[in-house]
Structures are given as structure tokens and as C-alpha cells.
Short mmCIF file of C-alpha atoms and ligand atoms in Angstrom, two decimals:
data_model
loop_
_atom_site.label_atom_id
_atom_site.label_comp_id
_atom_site.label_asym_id
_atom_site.label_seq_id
_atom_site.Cartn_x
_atom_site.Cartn_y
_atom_site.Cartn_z
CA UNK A 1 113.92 79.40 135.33
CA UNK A 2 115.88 76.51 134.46
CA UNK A 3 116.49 75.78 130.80
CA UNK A 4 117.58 72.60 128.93
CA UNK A 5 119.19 72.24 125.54
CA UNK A 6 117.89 69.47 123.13
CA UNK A 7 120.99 68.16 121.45
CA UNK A 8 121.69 64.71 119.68
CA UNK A 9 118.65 63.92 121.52
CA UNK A 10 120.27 64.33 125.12
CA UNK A 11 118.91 66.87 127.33
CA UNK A 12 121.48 68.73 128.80
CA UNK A 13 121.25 72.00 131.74
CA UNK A 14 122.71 74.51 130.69
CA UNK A 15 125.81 75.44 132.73
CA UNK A 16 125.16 78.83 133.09
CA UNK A 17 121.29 78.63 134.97
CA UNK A 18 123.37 76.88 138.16
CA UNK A 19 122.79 79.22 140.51
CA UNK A 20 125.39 81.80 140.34
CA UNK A 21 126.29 81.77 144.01
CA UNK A 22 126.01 85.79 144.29
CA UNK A 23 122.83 84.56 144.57
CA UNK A 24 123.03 82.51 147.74
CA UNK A 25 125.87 84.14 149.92
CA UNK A 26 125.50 87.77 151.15
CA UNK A 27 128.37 90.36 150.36
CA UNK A 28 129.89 89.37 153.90
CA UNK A 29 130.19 85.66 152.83
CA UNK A 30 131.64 87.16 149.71
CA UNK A 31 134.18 88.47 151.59
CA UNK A 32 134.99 85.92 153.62
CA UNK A 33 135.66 83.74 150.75
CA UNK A 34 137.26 85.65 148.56
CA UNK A 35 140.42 85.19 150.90
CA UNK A 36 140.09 82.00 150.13
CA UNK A 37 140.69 82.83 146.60
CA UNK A 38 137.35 80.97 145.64
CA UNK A 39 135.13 83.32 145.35
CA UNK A 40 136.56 85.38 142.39
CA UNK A 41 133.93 85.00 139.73
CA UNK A 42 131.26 84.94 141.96
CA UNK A 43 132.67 88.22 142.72
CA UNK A 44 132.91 89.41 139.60
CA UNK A 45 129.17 88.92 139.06
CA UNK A 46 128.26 90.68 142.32
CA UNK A 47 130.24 93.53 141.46
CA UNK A 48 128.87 94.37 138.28
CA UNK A 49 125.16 93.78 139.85
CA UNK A 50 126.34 96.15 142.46
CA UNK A 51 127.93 98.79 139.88
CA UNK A 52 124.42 98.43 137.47
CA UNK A 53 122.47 98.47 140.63
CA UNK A 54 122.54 102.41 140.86
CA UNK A 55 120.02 101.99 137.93
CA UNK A 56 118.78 105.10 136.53
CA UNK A 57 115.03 104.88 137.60
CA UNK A 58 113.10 105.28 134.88
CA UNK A 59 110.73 108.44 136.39
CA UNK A 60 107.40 108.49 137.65
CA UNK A 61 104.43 107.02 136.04
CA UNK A 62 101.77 109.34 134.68
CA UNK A 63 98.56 107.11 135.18
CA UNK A 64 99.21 105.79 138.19
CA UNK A 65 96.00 106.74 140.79
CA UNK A 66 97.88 106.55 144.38
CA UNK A 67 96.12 104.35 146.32
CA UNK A 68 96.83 100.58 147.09
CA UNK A 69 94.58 97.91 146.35
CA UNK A 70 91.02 97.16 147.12
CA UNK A 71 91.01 93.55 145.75
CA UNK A 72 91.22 91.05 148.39
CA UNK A 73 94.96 89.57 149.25
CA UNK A 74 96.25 92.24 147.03
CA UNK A 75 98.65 94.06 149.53
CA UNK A 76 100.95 91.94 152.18
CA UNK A 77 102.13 93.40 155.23
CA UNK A 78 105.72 91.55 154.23
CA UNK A 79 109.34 93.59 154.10
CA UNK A 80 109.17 95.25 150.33
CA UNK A 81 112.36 93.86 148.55
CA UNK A 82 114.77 96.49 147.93
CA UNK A 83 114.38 98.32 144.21
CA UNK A 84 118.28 97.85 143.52
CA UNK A 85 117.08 93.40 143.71
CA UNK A 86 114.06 93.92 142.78
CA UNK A 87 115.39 95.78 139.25
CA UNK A 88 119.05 93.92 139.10
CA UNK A 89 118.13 90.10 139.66
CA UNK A 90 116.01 89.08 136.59
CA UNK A 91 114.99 86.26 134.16
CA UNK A 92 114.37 87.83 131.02
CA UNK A 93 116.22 85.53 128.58
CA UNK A 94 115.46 87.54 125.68
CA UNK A 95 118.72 89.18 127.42
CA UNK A 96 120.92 86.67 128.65
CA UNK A 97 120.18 83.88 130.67
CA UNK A 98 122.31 85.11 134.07
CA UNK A 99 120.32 87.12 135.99
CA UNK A 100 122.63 90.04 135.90
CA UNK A 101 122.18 89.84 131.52
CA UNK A 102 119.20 91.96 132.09
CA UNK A 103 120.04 94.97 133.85
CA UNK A 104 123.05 95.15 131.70
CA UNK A 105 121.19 94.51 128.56
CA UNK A 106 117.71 95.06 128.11
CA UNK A 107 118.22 99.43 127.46
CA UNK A 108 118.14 98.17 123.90
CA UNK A 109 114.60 97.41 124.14
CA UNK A 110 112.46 100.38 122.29
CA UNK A 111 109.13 100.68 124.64
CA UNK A 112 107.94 103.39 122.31
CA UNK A 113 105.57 103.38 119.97
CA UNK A 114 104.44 100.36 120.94
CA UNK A 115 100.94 98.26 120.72
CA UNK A 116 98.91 95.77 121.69
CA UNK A 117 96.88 93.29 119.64
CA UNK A 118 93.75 91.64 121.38
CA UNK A 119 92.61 89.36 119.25
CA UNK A 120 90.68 85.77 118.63
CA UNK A 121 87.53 84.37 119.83
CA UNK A 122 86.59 88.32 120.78
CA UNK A 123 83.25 90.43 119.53
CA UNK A 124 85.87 93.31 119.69
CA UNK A 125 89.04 92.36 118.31
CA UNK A 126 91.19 95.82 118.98
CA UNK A 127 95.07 97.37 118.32
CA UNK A 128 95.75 98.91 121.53
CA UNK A 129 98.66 101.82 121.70
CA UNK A 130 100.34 101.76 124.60
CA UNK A 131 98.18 105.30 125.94
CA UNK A 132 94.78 104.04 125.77
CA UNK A 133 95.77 100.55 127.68
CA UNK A 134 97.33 102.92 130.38
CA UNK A 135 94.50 104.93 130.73
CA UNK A 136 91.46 101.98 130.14
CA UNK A 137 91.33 101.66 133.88
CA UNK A 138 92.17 103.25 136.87
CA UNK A 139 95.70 101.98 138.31
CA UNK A 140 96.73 100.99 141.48
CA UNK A 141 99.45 99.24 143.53
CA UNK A 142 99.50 95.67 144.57
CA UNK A 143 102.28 94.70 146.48
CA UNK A 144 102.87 90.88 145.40
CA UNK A 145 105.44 88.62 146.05
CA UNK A 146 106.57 86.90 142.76
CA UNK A 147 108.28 83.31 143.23
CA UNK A 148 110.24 81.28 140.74
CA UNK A 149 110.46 78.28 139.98
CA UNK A 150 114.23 77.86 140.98
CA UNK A 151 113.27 78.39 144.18
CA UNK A 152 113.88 82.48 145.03
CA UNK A 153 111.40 85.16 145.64
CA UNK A 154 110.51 88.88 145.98
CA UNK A 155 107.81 91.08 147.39
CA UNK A 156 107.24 93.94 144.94
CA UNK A 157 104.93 97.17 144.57
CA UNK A 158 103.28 96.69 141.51
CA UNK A 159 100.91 99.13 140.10
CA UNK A 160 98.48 98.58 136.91
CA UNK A 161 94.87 96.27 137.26
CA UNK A 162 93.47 93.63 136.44
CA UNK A 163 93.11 92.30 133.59
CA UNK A 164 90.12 91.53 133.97
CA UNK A 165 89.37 95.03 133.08
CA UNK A 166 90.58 95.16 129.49
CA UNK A 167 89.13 91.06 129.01
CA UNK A 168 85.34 92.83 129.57
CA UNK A 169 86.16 95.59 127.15
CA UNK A 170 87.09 93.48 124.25
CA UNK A 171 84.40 90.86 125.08
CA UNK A 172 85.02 87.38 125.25
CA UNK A 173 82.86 84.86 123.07
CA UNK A 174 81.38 82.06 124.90
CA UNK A 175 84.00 79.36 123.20
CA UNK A 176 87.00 81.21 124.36
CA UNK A 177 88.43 79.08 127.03
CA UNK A 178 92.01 80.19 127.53
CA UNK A 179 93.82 83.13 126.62
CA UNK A 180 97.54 83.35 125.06
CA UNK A 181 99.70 85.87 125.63
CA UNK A 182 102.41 86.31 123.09
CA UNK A 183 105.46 89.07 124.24
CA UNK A 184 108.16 90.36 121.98
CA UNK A 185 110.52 89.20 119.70
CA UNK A 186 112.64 91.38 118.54
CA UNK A 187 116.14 90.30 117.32
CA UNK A 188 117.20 93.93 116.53
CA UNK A 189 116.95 94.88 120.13
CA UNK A 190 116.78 91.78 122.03
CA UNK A 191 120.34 89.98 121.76
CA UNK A 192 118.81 86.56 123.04
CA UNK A 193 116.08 86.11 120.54
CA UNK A 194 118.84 84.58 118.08
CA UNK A 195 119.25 82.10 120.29
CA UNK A 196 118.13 78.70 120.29
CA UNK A 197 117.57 78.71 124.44
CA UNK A 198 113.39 78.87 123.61
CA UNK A 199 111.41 78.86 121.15
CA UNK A 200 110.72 82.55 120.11
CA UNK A 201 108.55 84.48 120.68
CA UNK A 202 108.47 83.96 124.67
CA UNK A 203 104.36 82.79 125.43
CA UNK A 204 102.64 82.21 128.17
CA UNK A 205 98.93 81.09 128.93
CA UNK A 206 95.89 80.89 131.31
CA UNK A 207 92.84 79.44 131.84
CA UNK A 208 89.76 81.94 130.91
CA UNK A 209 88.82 82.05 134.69
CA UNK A 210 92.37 82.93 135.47
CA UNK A 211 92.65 85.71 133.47
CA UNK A 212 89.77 86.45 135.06
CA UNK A 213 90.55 86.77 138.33
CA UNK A 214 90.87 90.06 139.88
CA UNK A 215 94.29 89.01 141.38
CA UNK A 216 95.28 89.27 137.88
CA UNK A 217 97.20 92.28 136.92
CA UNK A 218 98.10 93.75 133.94
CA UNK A 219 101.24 95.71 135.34
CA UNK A 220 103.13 99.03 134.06
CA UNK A 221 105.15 100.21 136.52
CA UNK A 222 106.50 98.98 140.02
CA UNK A 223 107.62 101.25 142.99
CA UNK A 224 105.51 103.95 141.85
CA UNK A 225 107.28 104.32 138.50
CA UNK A 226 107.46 103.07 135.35
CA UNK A 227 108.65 99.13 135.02
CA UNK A 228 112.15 99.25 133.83
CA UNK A 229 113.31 97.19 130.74
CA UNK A 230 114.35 94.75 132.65
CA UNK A 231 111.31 93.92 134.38
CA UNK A 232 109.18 93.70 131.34
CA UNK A 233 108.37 97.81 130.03
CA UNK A 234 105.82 98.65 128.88
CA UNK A 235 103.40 95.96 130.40
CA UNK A 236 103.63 92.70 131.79
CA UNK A 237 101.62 90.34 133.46
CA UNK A 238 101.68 89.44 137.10
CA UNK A 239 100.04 85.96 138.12
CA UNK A 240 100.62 86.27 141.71
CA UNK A 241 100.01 82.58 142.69
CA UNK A 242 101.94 80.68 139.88
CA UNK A 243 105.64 80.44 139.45
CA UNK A 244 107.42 83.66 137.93
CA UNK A 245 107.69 82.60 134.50
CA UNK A 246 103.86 82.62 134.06
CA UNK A 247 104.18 86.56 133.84
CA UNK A 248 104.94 87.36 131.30
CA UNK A 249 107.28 90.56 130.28
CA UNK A 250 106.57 93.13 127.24
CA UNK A 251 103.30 91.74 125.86
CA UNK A 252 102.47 92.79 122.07
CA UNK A 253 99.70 90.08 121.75
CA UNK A 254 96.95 88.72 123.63
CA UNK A 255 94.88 86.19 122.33
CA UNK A 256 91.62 83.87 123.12
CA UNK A 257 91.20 80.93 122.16
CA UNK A 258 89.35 77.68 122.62
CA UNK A 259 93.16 75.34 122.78
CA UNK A 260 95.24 75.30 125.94
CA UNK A 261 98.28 77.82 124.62
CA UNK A 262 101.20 75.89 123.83
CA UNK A 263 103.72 77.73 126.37
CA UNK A 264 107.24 78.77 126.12
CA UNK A 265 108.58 76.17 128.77
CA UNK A 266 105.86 73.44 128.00
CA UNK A 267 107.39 73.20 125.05
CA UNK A 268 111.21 73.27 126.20
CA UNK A 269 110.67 70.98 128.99
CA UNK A 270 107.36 69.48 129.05
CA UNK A 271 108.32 67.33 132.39
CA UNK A 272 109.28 70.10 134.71
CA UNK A 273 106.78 72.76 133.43
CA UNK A 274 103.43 72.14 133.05
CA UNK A 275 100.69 74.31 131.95
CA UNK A 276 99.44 75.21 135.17
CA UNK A 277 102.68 76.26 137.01
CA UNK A 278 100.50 76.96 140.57
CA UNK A 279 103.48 77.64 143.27
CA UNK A 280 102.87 74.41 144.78
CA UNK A 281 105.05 73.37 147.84
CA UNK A 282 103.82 69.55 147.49
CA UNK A 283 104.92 69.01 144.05
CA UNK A 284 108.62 69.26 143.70
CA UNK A 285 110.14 70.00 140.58
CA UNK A 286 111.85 66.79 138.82
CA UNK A 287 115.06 68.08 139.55
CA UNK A 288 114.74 70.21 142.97
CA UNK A 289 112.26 70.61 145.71
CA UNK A 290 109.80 73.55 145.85
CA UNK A 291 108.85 73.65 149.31
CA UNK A 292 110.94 76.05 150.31
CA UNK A 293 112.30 79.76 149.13
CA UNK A 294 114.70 82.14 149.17
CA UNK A 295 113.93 85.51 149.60
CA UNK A 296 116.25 87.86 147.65
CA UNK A 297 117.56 90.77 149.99
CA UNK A 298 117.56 88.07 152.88
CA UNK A 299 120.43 85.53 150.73
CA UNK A 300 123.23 85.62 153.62
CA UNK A 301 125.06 81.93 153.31
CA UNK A 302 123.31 81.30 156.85
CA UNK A 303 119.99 83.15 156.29
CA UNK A 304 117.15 80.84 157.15
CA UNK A 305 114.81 79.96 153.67
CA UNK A 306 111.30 80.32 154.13
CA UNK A 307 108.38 78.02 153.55
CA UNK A 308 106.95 78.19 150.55
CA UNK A 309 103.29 78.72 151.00
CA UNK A 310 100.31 76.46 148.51
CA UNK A 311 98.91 79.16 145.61
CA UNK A 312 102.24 81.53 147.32
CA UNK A 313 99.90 82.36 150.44
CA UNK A 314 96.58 83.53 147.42
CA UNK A 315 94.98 80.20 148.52
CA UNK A 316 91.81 81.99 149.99
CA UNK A 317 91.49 83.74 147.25
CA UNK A 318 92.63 81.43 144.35
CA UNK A 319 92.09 77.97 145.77
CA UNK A 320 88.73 77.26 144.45
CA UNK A 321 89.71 77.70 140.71
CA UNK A 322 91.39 74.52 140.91
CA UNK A 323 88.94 72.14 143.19
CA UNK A 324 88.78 68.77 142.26
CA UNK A 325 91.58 69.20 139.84
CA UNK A 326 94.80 66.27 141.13
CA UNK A 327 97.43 69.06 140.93
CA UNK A 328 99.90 66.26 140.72
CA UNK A 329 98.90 65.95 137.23
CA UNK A 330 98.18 69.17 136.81
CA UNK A 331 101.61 70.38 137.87
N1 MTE B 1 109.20 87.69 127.93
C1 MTE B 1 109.64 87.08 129.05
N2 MTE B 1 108.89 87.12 130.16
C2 MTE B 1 109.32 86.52 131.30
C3 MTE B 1 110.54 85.80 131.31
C4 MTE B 1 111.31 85.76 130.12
O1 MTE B 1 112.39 85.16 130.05
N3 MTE B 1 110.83 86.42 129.01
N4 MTE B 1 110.94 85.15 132.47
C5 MTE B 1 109.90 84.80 133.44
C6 MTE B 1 110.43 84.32 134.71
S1 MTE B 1 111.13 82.77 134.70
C7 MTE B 1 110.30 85.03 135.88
S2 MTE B 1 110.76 84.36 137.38
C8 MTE B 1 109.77 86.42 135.87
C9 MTE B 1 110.80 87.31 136.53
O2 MTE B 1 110.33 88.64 136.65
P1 MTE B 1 111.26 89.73 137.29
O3 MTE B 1 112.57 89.72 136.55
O4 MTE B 1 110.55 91.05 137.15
O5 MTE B 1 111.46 89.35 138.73
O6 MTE B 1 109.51 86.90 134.56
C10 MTE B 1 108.91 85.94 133.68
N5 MTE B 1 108.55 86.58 132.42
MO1 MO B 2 111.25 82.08 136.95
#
């Protein structure tokens, strides 16, 4: 994700979201140009990913059932990313804004006790601890690749379910149209959430039949394990067909409602991210083109970027939510 600053009315990027370039040239490249003396900071940054890399792995996950994934398009065949990318490369900004903040940062965050709130246009509002979410349905893995917005992307072994499944507990009522989902705030044990990068707390949205969809998954661990901090403990959601930032990390709040949530980046940057946020290879960003990717683990300076597929390759299975909308306007 790309942020902007609002000040004196100018909109500004901010200086650290260029890509750091450990993020586009492989170690070799590294190398290479680090005779050259340019490469030093860049360096730097690698290093320490390298060093946090041999992340202690946060243990196995109690609920978790075994098998993979009955629900259509829910497992690709594609190369798994490696755990040490998958866990080290992050956008999390409640911990920094470089995507080496997390990993470094986020063991402040206190994943126990911890609850959920379902609330709004419900017939069973309900305070979920953590426990009785993790056990409301059996879990299983998907192995989805997530894609941001700023162009990168991963293949990851997710393992929760859908949402879906906890939506037909609590019982929607027939005005609720869209559902919020509102994650933590915490400025005791989130250094970020001082900041004035986004507007705090960190929400996200979909569209009832989104949240809907089976493809939807409420997610608590990855690899068979428990998510780390940095990838959004104790539960997160995981849109598979919509740019990164629509999953949302360390939910505490989920909410229905008959208004289209007023989102996190909507409101930082209303021209570059739109409610919708469908990976979309025909509609470039304002400021970069999105019809291509980057898939971390494959970032050599020569490695070849991949095409970035409409929906992220869900189109058979997601495509249909969203005919007859002009997803130009709907970006
Ligand atoms: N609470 C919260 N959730 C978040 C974010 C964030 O900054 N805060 N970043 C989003 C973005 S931009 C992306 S690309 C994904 C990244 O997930 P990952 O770090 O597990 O790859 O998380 C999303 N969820
Ligand atoms: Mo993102």
C-alpha cells in the first residue's frame, strides 16, 4: 500500500512507501552492487529481514482439521512462497510503514484474551472470545495468493473458513447490505497507531454478497500454524480476489450495516482506492500500472514479472458478483 500525507492541502507520498529496492533485486544483485558502493542501505534493510527472518514460528494450531479445501478455486497448484517472505515482507502499518517494521515490531501485540464483537443489523448480536470463533467451524487450508496493490504478490497456505460460516450464525437482517470490519487500535502495543499515516482504527468493508462468498475466509493461522503478529494474529480476513489491503489483520469488530463502510484508504486517498479494490489488470492505479506483478521469492533484478490475472485468476468463481457493474467506476 501506498500512503499519502494531507498537508497544507498538498498531497504528498510518503518517502518511505518507494519501494525499498530489497524488494526488487535478489541477494545476488545485492551483491553485485554493493561493490559499487550503492547498495548500502538497501543492504542494510535486507540484512535485518534476513537476521528477523529465522522467526520463531509461533507453534502449531490446535483447531486446525488437516485437510485442504473443498470450495471451488480454493487451492492453486502454484510454487508456495517461502514462510521466511511470506512472514518477513508485510504491510501492517499499525507497525511501521517499511515492510520489514512488522516482523521487527508487531511481538508487542497481546493476541490474548482477546474478542470479537458482531454486531448491527443482526437478530444475534454476539461477543465472541477468541476459542469459540476457532472452534465455530471446522478449519481448513486454502492456499491463496494475496496481491497488493503496489504491485507484489504471494501464494500462501491459509487455514480458517469462510466467513460465511460465522455471517449464518449471527443472522443477518434483510436491510444489512454491507458489512464493516473494524481491527485494532491499540496505541499501547501498536507503535503506529499514534501516527497520523491513517485514520485509526484500520477498516475495511464488503458488499453483503462478498462476505458471503465461500472464497471468503476468516483466517487464523497460515502454514499449518498459528498466523504470526505480523500477519494479522489472532484472525484476519483473506479476500482472495481484491487487492491485499482489503484483508484485513487482527479484527475486534465486525459489523452490518445498510451504508457502504467508509474504509481506511477510501478515506486517505479516495482517487487511488476505491471501495471495491477487485485486482483488476485493466484499471491501473493513478500513479502505476496494475497489470503486472511481482512475485516475492522470484524478485531477482532480471526475474520476469508475471501477468496479473482479472479477480487474481477467482474470475470463475467471483466474476458474476460484479456483472453489469463498469468496474472503471467501480475501481
Ligand atoms: N489492520 C491492518 N490490516 C491490513 C493492513 C494494515 O496496514 N493494517 N495492510 C493491508 C495490506 S495493504 C496488505 S497487502 C495485506 C498484507 O498482508 P500480509 O502482510 O500478511 O502479506 O494486509 C492488509 N491488512
Ligand atoms: Mo497492500
Amino acid at each position: 500500500m501506498l500512503i499519502q500525507t494531507r498537508r497544507d492541502g498538498f498531497i504528498h507520498p510518503v518517502a518511505s512507501e518507494i519501494t525499498p529496492r530489497d524488494t526488487y533485486l535478489g541477494r545476488r544483485d545485492l551483491l553485485r552492487l554493493m561493490a559499487s558502493g550503492a547498495a548500502s542501505a538497501a543492504l542494510a534493510s535486507w540484512a535485518s529481514r534476513e537476521a528477523l527472518a529465522q522467526v520463531q514460528r509461533p507453534g502449531k494450531l490446535a483447531a486446525l482439521a488437516g485437510g485442504k479445501s473443498a470450495v471451488a478455486g480454493a487451492v492453486t497448484m502454484e510454487k508456495v512462497t517461502e514462510y521466511k517472505d511470506a512472514t518477513s515482507y508485510n504491510n501492517f502499518y499499525e507497525f511501521g510503514t517499511d515492510k520489514a517494521d512488522p516482523v521487527k515490531n508487531a511481538h508487542t501485540l497481546k493476541t490474548s484474551p482477546w474478542t470479537v464483537e458482531v454486531e448491527g443489523l443482526v437478530k444475534k448480536p454476539a461477543k465472541y472470545v477468541l476459542d469459540d470463533l476457532l472452534k465455530l467451524s471446522a478449519q481448513e487450508e486454502r492456499i491463496y495468493r494475496l496481491r497488493c496493490v503496489e504491485g507484489w504478490s504471494m501464494v500462501i497456505p491459509w487455514v480458517g473458513y469462510s466467513l460465511s460460516k460465522l455471517i449464518e450464525k449471527v443472522e443477518p437482517l434483510g436491510n444489512a447490505k454491507f458489512v464493516e470490519f473494524v481491527t485494532l487500535a491499540d496505541p499501547k502495543t501498536m507503535p503506529y497507531v499514534t501516527s497520523r499515516v491513517l485514520d485509526w482504527p484500520y477498516v475495511e468493508g464488503l458488499r453483503m454478497d462478498e462476505a458471503t462468498h465461500p472464497l471468503t475466509l476468516l483466517a487464523f493461522g497460515m502454514y499449518g500454524e498459528v498466523l504470526p503478529n505480523q500477519n494479522g494474529a489472532p484472525l484476519r480476513l483473506v479476500v482472495p480476489w481484491k487487492y491485499g489491503f482489503k484483508s484485513g489483520k487482527s479484527l475486534v469488530r465486525i459489523r452490518f450495516t445498510d451504508r457502504e463502510p467508509k474504509t481506511a484508504w477510501n478515506k486517505a486517498a479516495a482517487n487511488e482506492y476505491g471501495f471495491y479494490s477487485n485486482v483488476n489488470p485493466n484499471v491501473d492505479h493513478p500513479r502505476w500500472s496494475q497489470a503486472t506483478e511481482r512475485r516475492i521469492g522470484e524478485d531477482g533484478l532480471f526475474a520476469k514479472k508475471r501477468k496479473t490475472l482479472m479477480f487474481n485468476g477467482y474470475e470463475a468463481q467471483v466474476g458474476q458478483l460484479y456483472a453489469g457493474m463498469d468496474l472503471k467506476k467501480n475501481y
